[in-house]
Structures are given as structure tokens and as C-alpha cells.
XYZ file of C-alpha atoms in Angstrom:
749
model
C 9.856 -49.016 -19.494
C 11.352 -46.363 -21.769
C 9.153 -43.389 -22.642
C 8.417 -42.590 -26.252
C 10.264 -39.585 -27.701
C 8.214 -36.410 -27.519
C 6.917 -35.144 -30.869
C 8.913 -32.242 -32.201
C 7.610 -29.426 -34.363
C 9.737 -26.756 -36.013
C 8.024 -23.541 -36.998
C 9.631 -20.795 -39.067
C 8.074 -17.329 -39.190
C 8.955 -15.306 -42.301
C 8.476 -11.581 -41.873
C 9.317 -8.411 -43.760
C 12.788 -8.132 -45.263
C 14.349 -6.034 -42.490
C 13.711 -8.858 -40.017
C 15.913 -11.926 -40.136
C 13.932 -15.185 -39.803
C 14.132 -16.782 -36.379
C 12.962 -20.196 -35.276
C 10.817 -21.372 -32.406
C 11.405 -24.920 -31.282
C 8.364 -26.647 -29.783
C 9.080 -29.791 -27.862
C 6.408 -31.810 -26.098
C 4.362 -29.566 -23.842
C 6.928 -26.753 -23.821
C 7.643 -23.970 -26.273
C 11.066 -22.350 -26.324
C 13.076 -20.211 -28.727
C 15.764 -21.690 -30.887
C 19.177 -21.188 -29.232
C 20.152 -18.641 -31.895
C 17.425 -16.326 -30.581
C 14.683 -14.434 -32.400
C 13.323 -10.951 -32.826
C 9.743 -9.719 -32.678
C 8.014 -7.207 -34.890
C 5.859 -4.438 -33.487
C 2.151 -4.570 -34.181
C 2.643 -1.980 -36.910
C 5.384 -4.090 -38.512
C 3.422 -7.296 -38.496
C 4.314 -10.158 -40.770
C 3.233 -9.840 -44.396
C 2.056 -13.450 -44.383
C 0.582 -15.596 -41.646
C 2.939 -18.009 -39.879
C 3.470 -21.289 -41.692
C 3.682 -24.463 -39.649
C 6.004 -27.205 -40.884
C 5.713 -30.706 -39.526
C 8.374 -33.319 -40.051
C 11.772 -34.486 -38.943
C 13.956 -31.925 -37.218
C 17.746 -32.055 -37.583
C 19.341 -33.451 -34.441
C 21.559 -30.379 -34.099
C 18.459 -28.259 -33.469
C 17.209 -30.403 -30.577
C 18.844 -29.651 -27.204
C 19.756 -33.044 -25.727
C 18.387 -32.040 -22.301
C 14.898 -32.498 -23.732
C 15.527 -36.059 -24.874
C 14.764 -39.144 -22.788
C 17.555 -39.883 -20.345
C 19.381 -36.643 -21.127
C 22.475 -35.950 -19.047
C 23.740 -32.663 -20.487
C 25.505 -30.477 -17.953
C 23.225 -27.533 -18.691
C 20.101 -29.530 -17.941
C 19.966 -27.972 -14.481
C 20.747 -24.450 -15.603
C 17.069 -23.711 -16.081
C 14.409 -24.985 -13.675
C 11.955 -27.527 -14.962
C 8.254 -26.789 -14.566
C 6.963 -27.813 -11.169
C 5.242 -31.162 -11.027
C 1.623 -31.222 -10.083
C 2.206 -33.883 -7.402
C 2.523 -37.654 -7.303
C 0.084 -39.435 -9.513
C -1.314 -36.251 -11.080
C -1.503 -35.708 -14.798
C -2.742 -32.616 -16.576
C -4.336 -33.069 -20.013
C -1.729 -32.275 -22.627
C -2.313 -29.031 -24.522
C -1.357 -29.593 -28.172
C 1.943 -27.959 -29.046
C 0.315 -25.937 -31.827
C -2.159 -24.447 -29.337
C 0.618 -23.690 -26.868
C 2.515 -21.857 -29.559
C -0.565 -19.901 -30.530
C -1.024 -18.668 -26.930
C 2.608 -17.615 -26.735
C 2.627 -16.096 -30.212
C -0.411 -13.971 -29.425
C 1.327 -12.739 -26.287
C 4.441 -11.745 -28.234
C 2.437 -10.001 -30.954
C 0.400 -8.064 -28.373
C 3.580 -7.045 -26.556
C 4.743 -4.985 -29.558
C 8.401 -5.376 -28.703
C 10.839 -2.851 -30.160
C 12.323 -4.450 -33.321
C 15.764 -3.213 -32.247
C 16.637 -5.955 -29.766
C 18.972 -5.772 -26.805
C 22.649 -6.226 -27.511
C 24.387 -9.357 -26.286
C 25.589 -7.572 -23.130
C 22.083 -6.360 -22.270
C 22.525 -2.747 -23.384
C 20.692 -0.566 -25.836
C 21.858 2.580 -27.476
C 22.430 5.346 -24.858
C 19.446 7.272 -26.215
C 17.122 5.016 -24.216
C 18.505 6.187 -20.870
C 16.162 8.379 -18.818
C 18.364 11.502 -18.859
C 19.002 11.219 -22.599
C 15.307 10.789 -23.407
C 14.477 13.884 -21.370
C 17.315 15.915 -22.891
C 16.125 15.088 -26.400
C 12.610 16.204 -25.469
C 13.911 19.426 -23.891
C 15.794 20.195 -27.093
C 12.563 19.749 -29.112
C 10.356 21.849 -26.805
C 12.622 24.240 -24.878
C 9.993 26.971 -24.411
C 7.105 24.660 -23.412
C 6.097 24.746 -19.746
C 7.326 21.542 -18.132
C 6.216 22.128 -14.530
C 3.304 24.070 -13.103
C 2.292 24.595 -9.502
C -0.261 27.333 -8.976
C 1.201 30.462 -10.578
C 4.757 29.068 -10.724
C 6.036 27.832 -14.086
C 9.267 26.235 -15.324
C 10.042 25.549 -18.983
C 11.833 22.506 -20.350
C 14.966 24.561 -21.015
C 14.999 25.915 -17.455
C 14.346 22.510 -15.941
C 17.078 20.837 -17.981
C 19.635 23.529 -17.202
C 18.928 23.486 -13.485
C 19.071 19.677 -13.378
C 22.419 19.731 -15.219
C 23.918 22.127 -12.677
C 22.724 20.055 -9.743
C 23.939 16.865 -11.445
C 27.473 18.267 -11.664
C 27.344 19.126 -7.979
C 26.206 15.583 -7.188
C 29.060 14.110 -9.233
C 31.466 16.250 -7.229
C 29.950 14.765 -4.069
C 30.696 11.233 -5.273
C 27.382 10.317 -6.897
C 27.723 7.965 -9.852
C 26.056 4.891 -11.364
C 24.627 2.776 -8.553
C 24.879 5.473 -5.854
C 21.663 5.812 -3.848
C 20.480 9.385 -3.215
C 17.492 9.971 -0.949
C 14.990 12.658 -1.954
C 12.655 13.940 0.761
C 10.635 16.996 -0.192
C 7.093 18.013 -1.182
C 5.739 17.492 -4.687
C 7.063 20.609 -6.392
C 9.628 21.708 -8.985
C 12.575 20.898 -6.722
C 11.513 17.260 -6.617
C 11.637 16.896 -10.411
C 14.931 18.806 -10.613
C 16.366 16.367 -8.063
C 15.097 13.276 -9.875
C 16.553 14.376 -13.203
C 19.829 15.510 -11.647
C 20.325 12.145 -9.962
C 19.573 10.361 -13.251
C 22.018 12.597 -15.144
C 24.750 11.854 -12.597
C 23.937 8.158 -12.926
C 22.705 7.767 -9.346
C 19.710 5.913 -7.948
C 16.699 8.071 -7.043
C 15.191 6.991 -3.695
C 11.962 8.949 -3.052
C 10.750 9.391 0.521
C 7.474 11.157 1.265
C 8.123 13.828 3.939
C 4.722 13.048 5.482
C 5.718 9.468 6.282
C 6.158 8.562 9.990
C 9.660 9.020 11.336
C 10.028 5.275 11.901
C 9.419 4.579 8.213
C 11.853 7.309 7.176
C 14.559 5.807 9.356
C 13.859 2.336 7.979
C 14.159 3.448 4.350
C 17.292 5.478 5.062
C 18.962 2.561 6.808
C 17.842 -0.010 4.242
C 18.848 1.860 1.082
C 22.236 2.921 2.445
C 22.043 6.433 0.975
C 24.904 8.631 2.111
C 23.284 11.809 0.759
C 19.763 13.222 0.915
C 18.306 16.042 -1.173
C 15.805 18.026 0.908
C 13.871 21.298 0.723
C 14.700 22.258 4.327
C 17.130 21.005 6.975
C 16.147 18.224 9.358
C 14.042 16.144 6.989
C 16.317 13.125 7.537
C 19.271 12.034 9.631
C 21.480 11.603 6.552
C 24.008 14.057 5.167
C 21.588 16.583 3.657
C 21.914 18.862 0.664
C 19.306 21.617 0.960
C 18.301 22.805 -2.510
C 17.483 26.343 -1.414
C 21.029 26.766 -0.097
C 22.848 25.253 -3.092
C 25.289 27.627 -4.784
C 24.908 26.949 -8.504
C 27.671 29.370 -9.461
C 31.378 28.813 -9.900
C 32.439 25.284 -10.754
C 28.870 24.142 -11.247
C 27.583 26.899 -13.508
C 27.831 24.786 -16.685
C 24.346 23.813 -17.781
C 25.246 21.594 -20.762
C 24.021 18.009 -20.766
C 26.275 15.496 -19.050
C 27.973 12.678 -20.919
C 29.838 9.603 -19.748
C 32.988 11.715 -19.723
C 31.399 13.920 -17.049
C 30.243 10.996 -14.880
C 32.345 8.917 -12.527
C 31.765 5.910 -14.814
C 29.684 5.160 -17.930
C 25.924 4.886 -17.450
C 24.288 1.814 -18.938
C 20.717 0.659 -19.490
C 20.817 -1.982 -16.774
C 22.036 0.440 -14.131
C 19.288 1.143 -11.573
C 17.322 4.342 -12.143
C 15.332 4.359 -8.911
C 14.755 2.398 -5.720
C 11.157 2.589 -4.558
C 9.650 0.896 -1.543
C 6.409 -1.036 -1.767
C 3.742 0.031 0.678
C 4.119 -3.058 2.847
C 1.764 -4.447 5.488
C 3.701 -4.129 8.704
C 6.022 -1.163 8.274
C 8.933 -3.155 6.788
C 8.423 -2.789 3.025
C 10.722 -4.110 0.320
C 12.829 -1.826 -1.864
C 12.327 -2.542 -5.582
C 15.372 -1.698 -7.704
C 14.261 -0.576 -11.182
C 16.724 -0.118 -14.096
C 16.648 2.432 -16.923
C 15.749 -0.328 -19.403
C 12.056 -0.294 -18.545
C 11.397 3.438 -18.870
C 11.498 3.738 -22.650
C 8.613 1.272 -22.912
C 6.562 3.562 -20.654
C 7.280 6.475 -22.961
C 6.101 4.509 -25.977
C 2.991 3.349 -24.109
C 2.155 6.911 -23.114
C 2.276 7.994 -26.739
C -0.850 5.918 -27.206
C -2.548 8.073 -24.564
C -1.169 11.470 -25.597
C -0.726 11.097 -29.342
C 3.000 11.754 -28.957
C 2.626 15.518 -29.468
C 3.285 18.312 -26.938
C 0.479 20.214 -25.261
C -1.067 17.634 -22.931
C -1.385 18.528 -19.254
C -0.891 15.711 -16.745
C -2.241 16.104 -13.211
C 0.323 14.839 -10.718
C -1.426 13.463 -7.606
C 0.516 10.417 -6.435
C 2.793 10.513 -3.411
C 6.461 10.363 -4.341
C 6.619 7.150 -2.349
C 4.441 5.416 -4.958
C 5.714 4.420 -8.394
C 2.579 6.013 -9.860
C 4.455 9.304 -9.470
C 7.103 8.003 -11.910
C 4.292 7.061 -14.311
C 2.848 10.601 -14.167
C 6.191 12.344 -14.636
C 7.248 10.139 -17.554
C 3.867 10.645 -19.251
C 4.449 14.376 -19.356
C 8.188 15.031 -19.465
C 9.244 12.514 -22.121
C 6.707 13.714 -24.692
C 6.484 17.477 -24.279
C 3.615 17.658 -21.799
C 3.181 19.737 -18.645
C 3.241 18.319 -15.127
C 0.545 20.095 -13.095
C 0.933 19.460 -9.371
C -2.399 18.899 -7.628
C -3.734 17.661 -4.306
C -6.203 14.801 -3.876
C -7.535 16.530 -0.751
C -8.820 19.385 -2.889
C -10.617 17.001 -5.221
C -12.168 15.191 -2.261
C -13.394 18.542 -0.943
C -15.355 19.033 -4.172
C -12.975 21.376 -5.984
C -12.527 21.016 -9.723
C -9.222 19.966 -11.243
C -6.796 22.691 -12.376
C -7.681 24.279 -15.689
C -6.925 22.415 -18.895
C -6.070 19.012 -17.439
C -6.074 16.410 -20.207
C -4.648 13.328 -18.470
C -4.951 11.980 -14.942
C -4.231 8.661 -13.235
C -6.607 7.721 -10.410
C -7.103 4.816 -8.058
C -10.633 3.368 -8.025
C -10.855 4.392 -4.359
C -10.418 8.047 -5.298
C -12.695 7.723 -8.323
C -15.460 6.410 -6.092
C -15.158 9.424 -3.774
C -15.294 12.195 -6.404
C -17.437 13.070 -9.392
C -16.423 12.469 -13.024
C -17.329 16.133 -13.583
C -14.257 17.063 -11.515
C -12.289 16.919 -14.787
C -12.974 18.472 -18.187
C -15.134 16.276 -20.446
C -13.311 13.702 -22.558
C -10.201 13.756 -20.389
C -8.034 10.663 -20.512
C -8.443 8.909 -17.171
C -6.155 5.984 -16.417
C -7.347 3.850 -13.521
C -4.758 1.681 -11.835
C -3.385 0.279 -8.585
C -6.603 -1.553 -7.597
C -9.312 -3.614 -9.230
C -11.902 -1.199 -10.641
C -15.565 -2.142 -10.054
C -17.558 -2.443 -13.270
C -20.245 0.033 -12.157
C -17.608 2.649 -11.358
C -15.885 2.096 -14.690
C -19.171 2.506 -16.583
C -19.936 5.774 -14.785
C -16.585 7.315 -15.661
C -16.411 5.880 -19.177
C -19.640 7.717 -20.017
C -17.856 11.049 -19.476
C -14.155 10.408 -20.154
C -11.714 8.294 -22.143
C -11.219 5.619 -19.473
C -8.331 3.177 -19.718
C -7.451 0.490 -17.199
C -3.757 -0.201 -16.620
C -2.114 -2.900 -14.540
C 1.362 -3.492 -13.265
C 3.231 -4.215 -10.032
C 6.149 -2.006 -9.022
C 8.384 -4.939 -9.966
C 7.486 -4.465 -13.669
C 8.431 -0.756 -13.881
C 4.976 0.571 -12.970
C 2.990 -1.022 -15.795
C 2.741 -4.393 -17.537
C -0.586 -4.306 -19.377
C -3.061 -1.692 -20.536
C -6.315 -1.572 -22.431
C -5.541 -0.930 -26.110
C -8.373 1.601 -26.405
C -10.738 3.532 -24.103
C -13.487 1.559 -22.421
C -16.955 1.695 -23.949
C -19.701 2.034 -21.295
C -21.098 -1.419 -20.616
C -17.974 -3.156 -21.917
C -16.317 -5.500 -19.426
C -13.273 -3.851 -17.878
C -10.122 -5.934 -18.067
C -6.367 -5.682 -17.672
C -5.859 -5.281 -21.408
C -2.823 -6.533 -23.301
C 0.935 -6.305 -22.671
C 2.505 -2.912 -23.275
C 5.611 -2.425 -25.412
C 8.576 -4.721 -24.721
C 6.526 -6.814 -22.328
C 5.378 -10.416 -22.523
C 2.854 -12.024 -20.220
C 2.221 -15.693 -19.552
C -0.838 -17.238 -17.934
C 0.453 -20.482 -16.437
C -0.777 -23.349 -14.308
C 1.095 -24.775 -11.324
C 3.391 -26.731 -13.656
C 4.372 -23.553 -15.566
C 2.385 -24.705 -18.593
C 0.218 -22.197 -20.510
C -3.508 -22.482 -19.869
C -6.110 -22.138 -22.567
C -8.485 -19.204 -23.181
C -11.014 -18.849 -20.388
C -8.950 -20.941 -17.970
C -7.597 -19.372 -14.785
C -3.851 -19.284 -14.222
C -1.207 -17.216 -12.490
C 0.124 -14.184 -14.342
C 3.855 -14.031 -15.059
C 5.464 -10.972 -16.658
C 8.639 -10.938 -18.738
C 10.451 -8.310 -20.781
C 12.681 -5.284 -20.382
C 10.470 -3.771 -17.694
C 11.428 -6.250 -14.995
C 13.078 -4.814 -11.904
C 16.535 -5.979 -10.935
C 15.083 -7.397 -7.731
C 14.531 -6.502 -4.088
C 17.345 -4.472 -2.591
C 19.300 -6.553 -0.105
C 16.812 -9.433 -0.183
C 18.280 -12.184 -2.325
C 15.946 -14.928 -1.099
C 12.797 -12.902 -1.786
C 14.161 -11.867 -5.186
C 14.768 -15.493 -6.123
C 11.261 -16.494 -5.081
C 9.494 -13.858 -7.203
C 11.882 -13.339 -10.151
C 12.156 -16.804 -11.639
C 13.795 -18.247 -14.746
C 11.717 -17.814 -17.890
C 11.319 -21.245 -19.545
C 9.956 -19.559 -22.672
C 12.703 -16.963 -23.110
C 16.344 -16.901 -24.009
C 18.832 -18.519 -21.609
C 19.282 -16.297 -18.568
C 16.008 -14.441 -19.023
C 13.606 -14.011 -16.127
C 9.928 -13.505 -15.476
C 8.139 -12.014 -12.487
C 5.606 -14.099 -10.620
C 2.839 -11.630 -9.784
C 0.655 -13.821 -7.575
C -2.382 -12.520 -9.474
C -4.832 -14.975 -10.972
C -6.124 -14.054 -14.424
C -7.708 -15.596 -17.482
C -7.339 -14.764 -21.131
C -10.530 -13.694 -22.856
C -11.559 -14.806 -26.331
C -10.254 -11.482 -27.681
C -6.806 -12.095 -26.198
C -7.078 -9.604 -23.354
C -6.547 -10.421 -19.698
C -9.219 -10.441 -17.015
C -8.390 -10.210 -13.320
C -9.780 -13.074 -11.204
C -8.150 -12.588 -7.792
C -5.022 -13.261 -5.808
C -3.253 -16.575 -5.559
C -2.321 -15.680 -1.979
C -3.942 -13.528 0.680
C -2.551 -10.217 -0.589
C -5.103 -7.462 -1.124
C -4.942 -3.827 -2.129
C -6.747 -1.238 -0.032
C -6.555 2.389 -1.177
C -3.506 1.526 -3.259
C -1.550 -0.184 -0.477
C -0.402 -3.775 -0.846
C -1.451 -5.622 2.280
C -0.862 -9.183 3.406
C -3.440 -9.877 6.141
C -1.317 -12.777 7.366
C 1.645 -10.405 7.876
C -0.552 -7.979 9.806
C -1.813 -10.821 11.999
C 1.750 -11.974 12.563
C 2.752 -8.489 13.719
C -0.277 -8.268 15.994
C 0.533 -11.654 17.523
C 3.877 -10.262 18.718
C 2.230 -7.272 20.395
C 2.325 -7.452 24.206
C -1.049 -8.433 25.585
C -2.270 -10.139 22.397
C -2.699 -13.889 22.536
C -4.114 -14.553 19.081
C -5.371 -12.445 16.207
C -7.291 -12.794 12.983
C -7.237 -10.191 10.202
C -9.883 -10.060 7.496
C -10.960 -7.700 4.737
C -14.377 -6.183 5.322
C -16.516 -4.533 2.659
C -16.351 -4.671 -1.111
C -14.754 -2.790 -3.982
C -13.712 0.738 -3.018
C -15.211 0.486 0.503
C -12.897 -2.246 1.720
C -11.164 -1.966 5.082
C -8.974 -4.161 7.227
C -10.487 -5.526 10.442
C -8.513 -7.260 13.194
C -9.956 -9.508 15.871
C -7.826 -9.931 18.998
C -7.830 -12.422 21.869
C -6.019 -11.147 24.993
C -3.006 -13.015 26.254
C -3.917 -14.284 29.738
C -0.260 -14.314 30.729
C 0.180 -10.568 30.223
C -3.328 -9.144 30.578
C -3.147 -8.935 34.400
C 0.092 -6.952 34.281
C -1.319 -4.673 31.593
C -4.425 -4.037 33.650
C -2.318 -3.105 36.660
C -0.363 -0.606 34.591
C -3.563 0.933 33.239
C -5.118 1.208 36.711
C -1.947 2.882 37.972
C -2.045 5.347 35.065
C -5.666 6.281 35.795
C -4.840 6.750 39.492
C -2.048 9.167 38.574
C -4.253 11.102 36.158
C -7.122 11.189 38.676
C -4.905 12.589 41.413
C -3.631 15.322 39.055
C -7.189 16.218 38.038
C -8.623 16.482 41.552
C -5.702 18.566 42.784
C -6.849 21.245 40.350
C -10.572 21.158 41.245
C -12.589 21.994 44.361
C -16.204 21.049 45.071
C -18.518 19.453 42.544
C -16.878 19.357 39.156
C -18.251 18.626 35.714
C -14.861 19.263 34.113
C -13.286 16.635 31.898
C -16.523 15.424 30.310
C -16.293 15.595 26.538
C -18.305 14.241 23.625
C -16.892 11.081 22.048
C -18.359 12.270 18.717
C -17.020 15.832 18.520
C -14.337 15.879 21.209
C -15.829 19.104 22.591
C -16.747 19.649 26.242
C -20.315 18.663 27.152
C -22.267 21.754 28.332
C -22.556 21.898 32.138
C -26.331 22.358 31.985
C -26.645 19.140 29.996
C -24.453 17.344 32.533
C -26.647 18.547 35.416
C -29.721 17.197 33.645
C -28.062 13.798 33.277
C -27.052 13.796 36.955
C -30.565 14.711 38.101
C -32.134 11.972 35.921
C -29.726 9.392 37.364
C -30.509 10.450 40.923
C -34.250 10.075 40.292
C -33.777 6.530 38.916
C -31.856 5.470 42.011
C -34.353 7.127 44.377
C -37.167 5.072 42.856
C -35.850 2.078 44.814
C -35.911 3.998 48.153
C -32.244 3.253 48.920
C -31.196 3.086 52.596
C -27.719 1.565 52.524
C -25.758 2.621 49.392
C -22.287 1.727 48.073
C -20.940 3.911 45.230
C -17.826 2.753 43.366
C -16.010 5.664 41.706
C -17.449 8.558 43.710
C -15.182 11.211 42.171
C -16.186 14.718 43.293
C -19.458 13.478 44.817
C -21.966 14.445 42.129
C -24.333 11.622 43.199
C -23.367 11.502 46.872
C -24.356 15.133 47.452
C -27.927 14.385 46.291
C -28.459 10.884 47.696
C -26.559 10.709 51.008
C -28.821 13.128 53.002
C -31.754 10.690 52.565
C -29.848 7.477 53.354
C -28.989 5.693 56.593
C -25.518 4.810 55.302
C -23.624 5.942 52.235
C -20.364 4.188 51.526
C -18.194 5.376 48.629
C -14.824 4.403 47.144
C -12.514 5.973 44.577
C -9.123 5.114 43.142
C -7.856 8.674 43.704
C -6.715 9.434 47.247
C -6.831 13.134 46.409
C -10.505 12.912 45.400
C -11.383 11.081 48.638
C -9.486 13.584 50.753
C -11.196 16.593 49.131
C -14.648 14.976 49.364
C -14.167 14.013 53.034
C -13.408 17.653 53.887
C -16.633 18.766 52.228
C -18.719 16.046 53.916
C -17.369 16.927 57.379
C -18.401 20.534 56.796
C -22.081 19.513 56.543
C -23.695 18.896 59.955
C -25.128 15.401 60.341
C -23.690 14.110 57.055
C -20.311 12.880 58.311
C -21.912 10.297 60.588
C -23.640 8.487 57.717
C -20.962 8.813 54.974
C -17.892 6.548 54.881
C -15.239 7.169 52.243
C -12.404 4.834 51.236
C -9.546 5.190 48.719
C -9.235 1.856 46.910
C -9.494 0.284 43.472
C -12.865 -0.710 42.073
C -12.101 -4.429 42.252
C -11.088 -4.265 45.913
C -13.710 -5.145 48.568
C -11.370 -4.695 51.519
C -13.208 -3.200 54.474
C -16.645 -3.425 52.854
C -19.327 -5.499 54.645
C -20.656 -8.508 52.736
C -24.420 -8.748 52.006
C -24.991 -5.333 53.570
C -26.106 -2.914 50.848
C -29.539 -2.598 49.231
C -28.183 -0.357 46.436
C -24.841 -0.546 44.683
C -23.778 2.062 42.097
C -20.877 1.524 39.670
C -20.318 5.064 38.491
C -19.357 6.127 34.967
C -15.763 5.455 35.977
C -16.488 1.994 34.556
C -15.767 3.297 31.064
C -12.113 3.603 32.059
C -11.773 0.022 33.282
C -8.908 -1.745 31.454
C -11.028 -4.577 30.043
C -14.428 -6.239 29.958
C -12.987 -8.977 32.154
C -12.067 -6.358 34.757
C -15.641 -5.021 34.716
C -17.002 -8.545 35.125
C -14.678 -9.100 38.080
C -15.852 -5.855 39.714
C -19.507 -6.822 39.250
C -18.962 -10.359 40.589
C -17.357 -9.020 43.749
C -19.941 -6.248 44.124
C -22.798 -8.754 44.062
C -21.376 -10.399 47.177
C -21.834 -7.071 48.931
C -25.537 -6.795 48.043
C -28.283 -7.907 50.404
C -30.997 -10.203 48.986
C -33.286 -8.175 46.742
C -30.641 -5.458 46.346
C -30.246 -3.373 43.222
C -27.119 -2.703 41.139
C -26.799 0.333 38.877
C -24.005 0.530 36.285
C -23.395 3.539 34.046
C -21.327 4.015 30.853
C -21.145 0.252 30.234
C -22.912 -2.145 27.918
C -23.828 -4.387 30.857
C -27.540 -4.889 31.626
C -28.014 -4.850 35.392
C -31.124 -5.344 37.502
C -32.343 -6.624 40.834
C -30.954 -9.548 42.770
C -33.613 -12.144 43.548
C -34.651 -12.442 47.204
C -32.525 -15.549 47.448
C -29.440 -13.433 46.661
C -26.807 -13.669 43.924
C -26.332 -14.575 41.140
C -27.924 -11.462 39.791
C -30.383 -11.573 36.924
């Protein structure tokens, strides 16, 4: 049975004279641009008249045949069709007019630059990062660009120094597409390096010097950088260029701005500007390759925060390994502001922010740990990176101009932002798309959902990253074809579930997968569990998020692997034997050394230890012990008090050295050697010990060093066989509850 042709609606939007009319073709449940393309006005250049909707026949030449029944055009597979909802499923059809309205609102909110991209994907060179900074430096040469404590650097000084370093980099073979690692603290040299790499056309690869060595090696090997800019030698294993040793004289003394004639090849908008690695869950993060094309939109967005005039002071807190650092630098340096380097540790310690701060970007986790009074009243506070609890937002909005921003690294830091500061009590949301950005809220068939309905958030526009470096399959799975854009355009699948409010803004609902953010780090609990499952000794694991809002933490539950636990226990017992022998070689007589507080790490006072020992002795004496077995005798702290009153005192210890030293002391006491028997053997071994013989059995505090709870249970099970009916078992430094054996003998109660 042949399906009926889908209804077709052609809508023409007539705007101000300097915009040429473009058409949107709406076919069935989909909305797509006319093949000739279209341009969008900014919100300030909105149409002089509302859109007019024309219904009626559409010329056949305007209808792509791939949308008709039985179409067989060759390009019908060039763009993926929306995913089906499954056999036999059918989603209620959203009227085409409503679908267009959702999309139209998204395009209007995105405020796209009316000067569209050229056919080859390039804009005028003035939108490149180095050119935008150079233009700003020419406007404000004497303004302080960087500030760290008492150190200052003006725009003119910063630009000149970056130009000199850029020429040196070009001479070292750095050009468009060349990765250059930067590993140094957050200071002026870092910004000089970033700008110099951009001027040479290279790719800035930031690496926090405080990262573990394993992560540094991973990033270095993954990005393929042949050169690293560092503040001191030995930061990396790459060929390093130490800034403090660079000779800026001679051939590199020219401080004029570089042009394409100075570079190894022309620099274009789609060349990568930086390669930044997502935080990752298991130590193997993905490198996100971000082009120059998305940075101009950040500059225009920041003008809404700063007013576009010089004089604002931006506190720089983010690690260079996070793209939030790019956000902070662009906010200041592309509009005449000052970057003020600060430390989150100082804020957490209760110190106030540096003087005159006007703008700061904070994670909700940090906001929850400090006071709003840390910053001058009415500062602009941008919260990002995590979902911000409503109560926290209200508290800060009462003191400051609070704005919530949202955007994965894959969308050049930011995709949406609140259009105005939050009013206390107002629901905090993700806001609307920033300049040159379009967002879609889609169901599982890639169809737009209506207001109030939950869907997955997709982001399109010039801010999209080029993809994941060296990971084609992962790039293809997250950067998908945009069925609503021009042929060849893409959109990023965020994995975030959102809904569109009645006002057109976006509200965060949750994740479509298991990914969570904790203190700004992207974490996939399933990936963490997978890594734990490959750890020797782990049979199974489960990883969950505990807590709420800014108090969340990751908790792992582990089940030992029976196949490897025995071997691991043997290794641990051997290690403790070695450490015990070393300890007792250095001590003579009774020793309280080595006891430290698990709370403070400091040594427990000897007087306090003696009180504990005396209290333990009194508890054991209450049972009038006659035949005692002590497991883990050590230096004889209990034996020296109990053995003189017993008929027999047997004692074992893992350390042969401890047993040898203690035997020498016992033999020196007349009458004691005949009643004390010492053996060097592991706690679980009962070799040479008489069964059912002892009325008192003591498992010393050595139990806290047993390799597992199962090992402790094994020791106790075997020890009970050594007890006479009615015997008593004492266990210290364990969570086990021990008591008397019934007259009938084990099992113990």
C-alpha cells in the first residue's frame, strides 16, 4: 500500500534590506533549510515584520526527491535519517508549524553573526585568536593585561613578547597544526606562550605541572608534541624550550605582529587553536581539538558580561588543564580587561579575593565552600562546570550578579548562558544559546520535542570542536550530522537531558547516560568500575555516586577475587614479616615505638600506651587465666605482666627476630623460662600448638595488620580449636565481638 505524500509547507522570512531572503523547507515531521542556504539576523537586527507562513503548492524543483515516497536519489544516504523508535512504535506527529517555531526560536536566541561563513568555511582573518588580541592590544597598549601579586604586564609588553617568542617557534618548525605542549604554573609566561603559539599558527596543548607523571606522559604521547614550553627544565620528557633561558635578541628581536607571510603556511579559521584533554574517569582522557572559529563567539558573549569596555578585572582560578582557563583569559584579553592570577586554596582558607575583582567564574563546589562576601559586592559571578543547586544560587544572587553558563569542552567552552543575572528566587537554568550557536532538544528519533518535554540536548554552530584527537570512532559517535543544518554541517550530542521552558530557556534534567560531574571532573562510574575490575585481587566492583549537590563523592564497592586473594595475602604477610624483623632489630626490651594515631598520624604518648596496656592486663586477669596462648606477642608487653601468674604461657609471632629477643629476656628471669614457650610462626598456623588446651587465648593488636577479614576469621576459627571448653578469647584492634566458649566447646558465642 503506497503512503500518501507528506504535506509540504514553504515559509519565506522577509527581513531588513541588508539581509537577502532565504527559505526554510518544511517537509513532514522534519524541518530543513532550502538548499540555497539562509542567513540569520542577530537579536538586535531582528526582522521588521513577523514571519509570514504561506501554505500551498510548492514547485517540484524546491522539493529534494529523497524526501518523496520511493525516492532513490544517490544523495539519500549522504545524511543519516532520524533513528526509528523501534518496531511497531509511533510517536505523535508534531505539526510542522510547531516544529518550525521551536527551531526558529532556537535560531533567534542564538544571535548568529549576520556575516556568514564563506563557502570554504573561513571568515575574515580578523576573527583569528592572534588577530583579535592584536587589535585589542593596539586599542589599549598601556592597560595592564596580566597581574600576579606585585608583577604587572601591559598589553603592549605582552604582545611584543609573544611576537618575539612566536618568531622563535616558527624557526623551530611550528606552524598551523603543530602541537606545542605548555607545562608551567599559572603566570605571565603561560599567557605569553599561549599567544605565541597562536601567532605562529600552532596548537596550544596545556598540561598542568601538578598532574601525576603518568598523566603527563599520556598527554605527551597522545598529542604527539615535539616541543614543550616550560618554566624550568625537566617538566616533561619532550624537547623543552625553557622560557627563562630564551634569547630574545638577534634574529628574534622583531616585535611586530606576525602575518601569513611570516608563518610556515597561512592560518585559517578552521585550523585548531588548542588541544585540551577532558578530565576523564580512569586516567585515559580524550583530547578535544578546538578550532579558532569558536573563539570569536566567546568574545561577543563576554561583552554581555563586561559591557565591552576596558577596566574589568577577571580572577583567573582554573587549572590550565581545564578549558575554563581559556574562558577566563578570553574574557579579559579580548576586551581590554586584566587577568588577575589567584589561588582557590587562598579563598578556601578564608582570604578575600584580590582587590578590585569584577568578574570570576566558579564551580558550584567551590561556591559552596566559600562565602559570597569573598568578592566585592555586585561582582559578576559566572557559575559553570556543574549543576548549581537552587539554594546556593539564591544565596549568591542576593549579593552578586550571578549568571549560569553551560557548555562541554566539545563546544568551545560554552554553548548556552543566562541572558541576564539571576534574580533571587528565580529558577536557575541553562539559559539560551550564545552567539553563533544553535541548540536542539530532540527525542530518540531526532525529532524536536515540545516545550516542557524532556529530550537530549544537541549543539550546533561555529563553536563545535573538530573532534577527538586520534579517535575517529568516538568522534563519529558524538559529532553527528545535523539534519536541520546545511549539507555537511554537524551537531554535538551532549548526552545531557534538558527541557525547554515556556520562556524559551533550557532547564537541566539529568544525564542520558551514567556520566556525572564531581568537582568539575567528568566521571563515568561504569568506566571506573571497569578499571577496578581489571585490578589484581578484585573480582567484581560497583561504583555509585554518594551525596547530593556539591557534597557528592564517588564510592566503590569491591568483592575480592578468590583466585588471587590467597596469593595477595601471602605477599602481604611476607611484607609484614620483613618490616617486623627490621623493627625489632632496632629495639631492645619492651617497646611502645611505632604506635601512632590514625587521626593525626602523630606518635601516641608512652604514658597513654602504658595505661592501655595495664587496662588490658586487668581485663584478662579477671578470668584467672592459667594456660594462655598469645598470638602476636611482639616485644612482650602483655607477657611480662601475665606470665609470672600463669602455669603455662605460650606465645607466637611472625617475626623471628622478635621471638629471639624475647626468649633472651625470658631466660634471664629465674623461674619464667620453664613456663613460657615461644614460637615463630604466622597467626593462622597452629603447628605445634596443643588442641583444646588453653583456657585463655589472646589475639593481640597485630590483628589490625591482617590482610583481610577472611584471614582474621580463619585465625579465629583455628584458635577456637585450641581452646578448652569454657575458655575465653580476647581480640584487640578488630571489629569482632568475642566472648566465652560454652562448656560444650566451640563454636564460640
